[in-house]
JSON list of C-alpha atoms in Angstrom, two decimals:
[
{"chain": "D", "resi": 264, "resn": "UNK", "atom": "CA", "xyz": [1.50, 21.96, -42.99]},
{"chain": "D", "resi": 265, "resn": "UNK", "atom": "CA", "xyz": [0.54, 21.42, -39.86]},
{"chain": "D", "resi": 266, "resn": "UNK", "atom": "CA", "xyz": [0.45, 17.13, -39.12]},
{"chain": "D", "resi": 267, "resn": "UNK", "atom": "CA", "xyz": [-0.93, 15.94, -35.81]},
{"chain": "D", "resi": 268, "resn": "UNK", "atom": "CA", "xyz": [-3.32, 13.03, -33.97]},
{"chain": "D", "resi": 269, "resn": "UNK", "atom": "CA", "xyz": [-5.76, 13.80, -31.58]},
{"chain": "D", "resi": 270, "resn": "UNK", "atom": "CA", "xyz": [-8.14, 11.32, -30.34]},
{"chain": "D", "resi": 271, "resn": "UNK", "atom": "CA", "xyz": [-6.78, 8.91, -33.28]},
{"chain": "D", "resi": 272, "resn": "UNK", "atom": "CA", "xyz": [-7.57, 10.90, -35.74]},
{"chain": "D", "resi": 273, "resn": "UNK", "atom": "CA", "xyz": [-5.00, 13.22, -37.81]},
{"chain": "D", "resi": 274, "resn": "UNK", "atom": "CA", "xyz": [-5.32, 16.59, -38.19]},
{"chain": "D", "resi": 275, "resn": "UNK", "atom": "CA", "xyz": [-3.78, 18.72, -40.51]},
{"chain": "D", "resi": 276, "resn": "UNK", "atom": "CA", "xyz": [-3.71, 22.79, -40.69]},
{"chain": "D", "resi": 277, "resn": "UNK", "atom": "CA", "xyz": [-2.65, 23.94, -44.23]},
{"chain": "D", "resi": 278, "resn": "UNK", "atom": "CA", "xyz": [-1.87, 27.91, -44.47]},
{"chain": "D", "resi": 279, "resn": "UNK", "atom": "CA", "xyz": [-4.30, 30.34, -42.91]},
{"chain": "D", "resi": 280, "resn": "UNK", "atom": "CA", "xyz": [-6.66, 27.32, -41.37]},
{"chain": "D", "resi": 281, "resn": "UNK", "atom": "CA", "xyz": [-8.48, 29.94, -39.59]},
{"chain": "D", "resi": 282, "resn": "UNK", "atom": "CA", "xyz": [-8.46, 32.66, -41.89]},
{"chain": "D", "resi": 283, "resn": "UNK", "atom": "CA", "xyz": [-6.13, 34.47, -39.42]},
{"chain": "D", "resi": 284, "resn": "UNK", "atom": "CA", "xyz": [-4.97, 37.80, -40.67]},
{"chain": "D", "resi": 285, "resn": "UNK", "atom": "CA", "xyz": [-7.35, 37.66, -43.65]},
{"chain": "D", "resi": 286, "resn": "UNK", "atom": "CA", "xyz": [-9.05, 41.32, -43.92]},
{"chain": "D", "resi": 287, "resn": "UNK", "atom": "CA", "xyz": [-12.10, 41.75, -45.89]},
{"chain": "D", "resi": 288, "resn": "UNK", "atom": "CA", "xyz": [-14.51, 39.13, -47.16]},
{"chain": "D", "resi": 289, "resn": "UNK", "atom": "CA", "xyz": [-13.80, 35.26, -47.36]},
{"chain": "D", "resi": 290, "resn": "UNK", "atom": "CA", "xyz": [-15.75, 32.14, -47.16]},
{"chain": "D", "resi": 291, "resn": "UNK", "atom": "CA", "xyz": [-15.59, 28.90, -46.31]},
{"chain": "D", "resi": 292, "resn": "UNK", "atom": "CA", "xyz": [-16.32, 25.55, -47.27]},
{"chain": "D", "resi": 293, "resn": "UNK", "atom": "CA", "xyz": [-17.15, 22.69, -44.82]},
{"chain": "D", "resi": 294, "resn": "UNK", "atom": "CA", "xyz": [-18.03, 18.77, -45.31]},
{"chain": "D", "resi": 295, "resn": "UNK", "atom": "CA", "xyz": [-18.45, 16.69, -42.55]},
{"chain": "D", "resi": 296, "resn": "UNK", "atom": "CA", "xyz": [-19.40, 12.94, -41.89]},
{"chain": "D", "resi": 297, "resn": "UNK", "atom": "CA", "xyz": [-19.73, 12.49, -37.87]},
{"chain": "D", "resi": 298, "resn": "UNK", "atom": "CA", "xyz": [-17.08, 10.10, -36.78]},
{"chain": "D", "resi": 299, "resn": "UNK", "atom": "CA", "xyz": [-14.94, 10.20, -40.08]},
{"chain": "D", "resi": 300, "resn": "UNK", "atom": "CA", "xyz": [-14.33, 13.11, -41.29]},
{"chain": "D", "resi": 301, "resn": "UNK", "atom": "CA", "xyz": [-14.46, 16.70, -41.19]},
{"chain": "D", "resi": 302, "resn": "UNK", "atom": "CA", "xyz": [-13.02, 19.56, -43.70]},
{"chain": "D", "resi": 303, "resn": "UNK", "atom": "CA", "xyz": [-13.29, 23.37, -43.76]},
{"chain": "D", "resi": 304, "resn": "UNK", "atom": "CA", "xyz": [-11.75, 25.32, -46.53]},
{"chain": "D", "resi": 305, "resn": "UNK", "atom": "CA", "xyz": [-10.96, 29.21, -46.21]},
{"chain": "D", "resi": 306, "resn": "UNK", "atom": "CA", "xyz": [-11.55, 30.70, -50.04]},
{"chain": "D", "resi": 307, "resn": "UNK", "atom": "CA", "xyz": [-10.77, 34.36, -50.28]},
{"chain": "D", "resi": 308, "resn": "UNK", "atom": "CA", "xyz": [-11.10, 35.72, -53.65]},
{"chain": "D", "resi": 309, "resn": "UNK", "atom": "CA", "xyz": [-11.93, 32.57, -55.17]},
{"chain": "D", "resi": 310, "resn": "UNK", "atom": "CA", "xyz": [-8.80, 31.33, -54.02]},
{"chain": "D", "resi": 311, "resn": "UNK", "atom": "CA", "xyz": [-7.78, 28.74, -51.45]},
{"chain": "D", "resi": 312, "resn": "UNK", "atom": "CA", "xyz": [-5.90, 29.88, -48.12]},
{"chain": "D", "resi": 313, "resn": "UNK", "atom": "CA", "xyz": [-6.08, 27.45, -45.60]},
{"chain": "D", "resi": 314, "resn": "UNK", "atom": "CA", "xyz": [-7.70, 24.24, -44.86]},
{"chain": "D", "resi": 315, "resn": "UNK", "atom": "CA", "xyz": [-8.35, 21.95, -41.65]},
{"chain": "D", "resi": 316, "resn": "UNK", "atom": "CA", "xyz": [-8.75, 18.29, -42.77]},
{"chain": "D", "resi": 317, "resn": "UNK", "atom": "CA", "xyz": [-9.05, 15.85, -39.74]},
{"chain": "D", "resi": 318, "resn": "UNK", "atom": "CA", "xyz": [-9.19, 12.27, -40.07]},
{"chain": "D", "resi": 319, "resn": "UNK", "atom": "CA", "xyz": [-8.00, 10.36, -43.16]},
{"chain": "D", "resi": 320, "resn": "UNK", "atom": "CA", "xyz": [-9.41, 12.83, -45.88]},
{"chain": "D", "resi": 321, "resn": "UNK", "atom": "CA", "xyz": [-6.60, 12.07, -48.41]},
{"chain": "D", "resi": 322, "resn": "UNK", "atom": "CA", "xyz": [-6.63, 15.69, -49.43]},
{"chain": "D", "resi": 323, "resn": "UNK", "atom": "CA", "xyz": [-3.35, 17.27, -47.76]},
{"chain": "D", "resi": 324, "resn": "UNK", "atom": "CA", "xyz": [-1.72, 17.40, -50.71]},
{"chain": "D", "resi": 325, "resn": "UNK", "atom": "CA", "xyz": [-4.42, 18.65, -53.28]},
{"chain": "D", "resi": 326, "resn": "UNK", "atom": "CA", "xyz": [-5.06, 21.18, -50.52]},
{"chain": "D", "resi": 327, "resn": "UNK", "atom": "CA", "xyz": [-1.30, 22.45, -50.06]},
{"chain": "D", "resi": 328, "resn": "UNK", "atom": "CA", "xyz": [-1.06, 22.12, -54.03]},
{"chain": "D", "resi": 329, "resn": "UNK", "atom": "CA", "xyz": [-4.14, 25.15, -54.19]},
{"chain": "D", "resi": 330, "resn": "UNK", "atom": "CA", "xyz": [-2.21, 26.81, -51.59]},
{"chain": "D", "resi": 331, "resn": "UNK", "atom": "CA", "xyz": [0.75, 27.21, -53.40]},
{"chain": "D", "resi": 332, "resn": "UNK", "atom": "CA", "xyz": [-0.41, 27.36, -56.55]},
{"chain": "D", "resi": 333, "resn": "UNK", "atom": "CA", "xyz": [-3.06, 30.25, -56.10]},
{"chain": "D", "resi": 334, "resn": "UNK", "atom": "CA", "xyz": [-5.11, 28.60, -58.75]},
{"chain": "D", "resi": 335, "resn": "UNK", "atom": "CA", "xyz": [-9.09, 30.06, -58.66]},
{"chain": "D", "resi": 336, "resn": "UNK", "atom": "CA", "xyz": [-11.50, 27.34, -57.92]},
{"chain": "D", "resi": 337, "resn": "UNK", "atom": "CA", "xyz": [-14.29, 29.55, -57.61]},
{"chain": "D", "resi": 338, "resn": "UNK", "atom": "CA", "xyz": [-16.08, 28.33, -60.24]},
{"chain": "D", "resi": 339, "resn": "UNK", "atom": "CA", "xyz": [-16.12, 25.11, -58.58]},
{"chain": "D", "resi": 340, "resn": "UNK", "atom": "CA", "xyz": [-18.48, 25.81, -56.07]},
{"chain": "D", "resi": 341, "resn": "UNK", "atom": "CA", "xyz": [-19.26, 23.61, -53.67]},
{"chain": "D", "resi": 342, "resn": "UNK", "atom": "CA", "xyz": [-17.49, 20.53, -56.05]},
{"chain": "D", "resi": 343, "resn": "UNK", "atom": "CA", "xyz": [-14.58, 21.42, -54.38]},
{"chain": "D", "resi": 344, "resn": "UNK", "atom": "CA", "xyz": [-15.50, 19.40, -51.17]},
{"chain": "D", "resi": 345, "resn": "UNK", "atom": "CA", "xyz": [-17.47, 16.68, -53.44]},
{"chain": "D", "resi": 346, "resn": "UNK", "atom": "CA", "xyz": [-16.28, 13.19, -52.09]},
{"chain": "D", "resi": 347, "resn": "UNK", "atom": "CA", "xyz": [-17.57, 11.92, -55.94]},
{"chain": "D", "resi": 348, "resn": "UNK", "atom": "CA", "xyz": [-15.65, 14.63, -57.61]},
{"chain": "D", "resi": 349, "resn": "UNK", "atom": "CA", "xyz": [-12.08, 13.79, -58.08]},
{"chain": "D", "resi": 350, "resn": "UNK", "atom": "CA", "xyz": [-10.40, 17.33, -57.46]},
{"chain": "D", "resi": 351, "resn": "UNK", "atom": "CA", "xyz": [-7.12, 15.55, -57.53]},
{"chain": "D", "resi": 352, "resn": "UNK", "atom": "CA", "xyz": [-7.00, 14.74, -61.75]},
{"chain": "D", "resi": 353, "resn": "UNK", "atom": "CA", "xyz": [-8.61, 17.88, -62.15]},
{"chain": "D", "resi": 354, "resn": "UNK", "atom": "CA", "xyz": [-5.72, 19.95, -61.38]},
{"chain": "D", "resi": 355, "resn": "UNK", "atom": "CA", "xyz": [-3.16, 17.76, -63.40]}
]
């Protein structure tokens, strides 16, 4: 992970953030609330790759967790950015 401020807000790159090097079809996932927060997600085969979380999202560590782990969250959906879903306990 990638752990920086800019402007006073922190910014974290997890994995391909971009989708850099990524061949073929992926997606991606965004959420944003002006002056907050913002979050884009890079699926690729229902799978999480990278993620750019900037200001105090509180999902670095769900996001590197996916990462890792490899685990599909396609049938998620869009959930997977819900602020009222609580992605955290649903992967424990």
């Amino acid at each position: 992970a990638h752990v920086t401020y800019v402007l006073g807000k922190k910014v974290v790159l997890l994995g391909l953030y971009n989708a850099q090097g990524l061949q073929g079809d992926f997606s991606k996932l965004v959420r944003e609330r002006p002056g907050e927060e913002y979050v884009k997600v890079i699926l690729h085969r229902g799978r999480v790759f990278g993620a750019t979380l900037i200001g105090d999202t509180g999902l670095e560590e769900t996001f590197e967790n996916l990462i890792l782990s490899g685990v599909d969250v396609s049938h998620l959906g869009e959930r997977l950015l819900d602020p009222d879903f609580d992605l955290e306990d649903y992967f424990d």
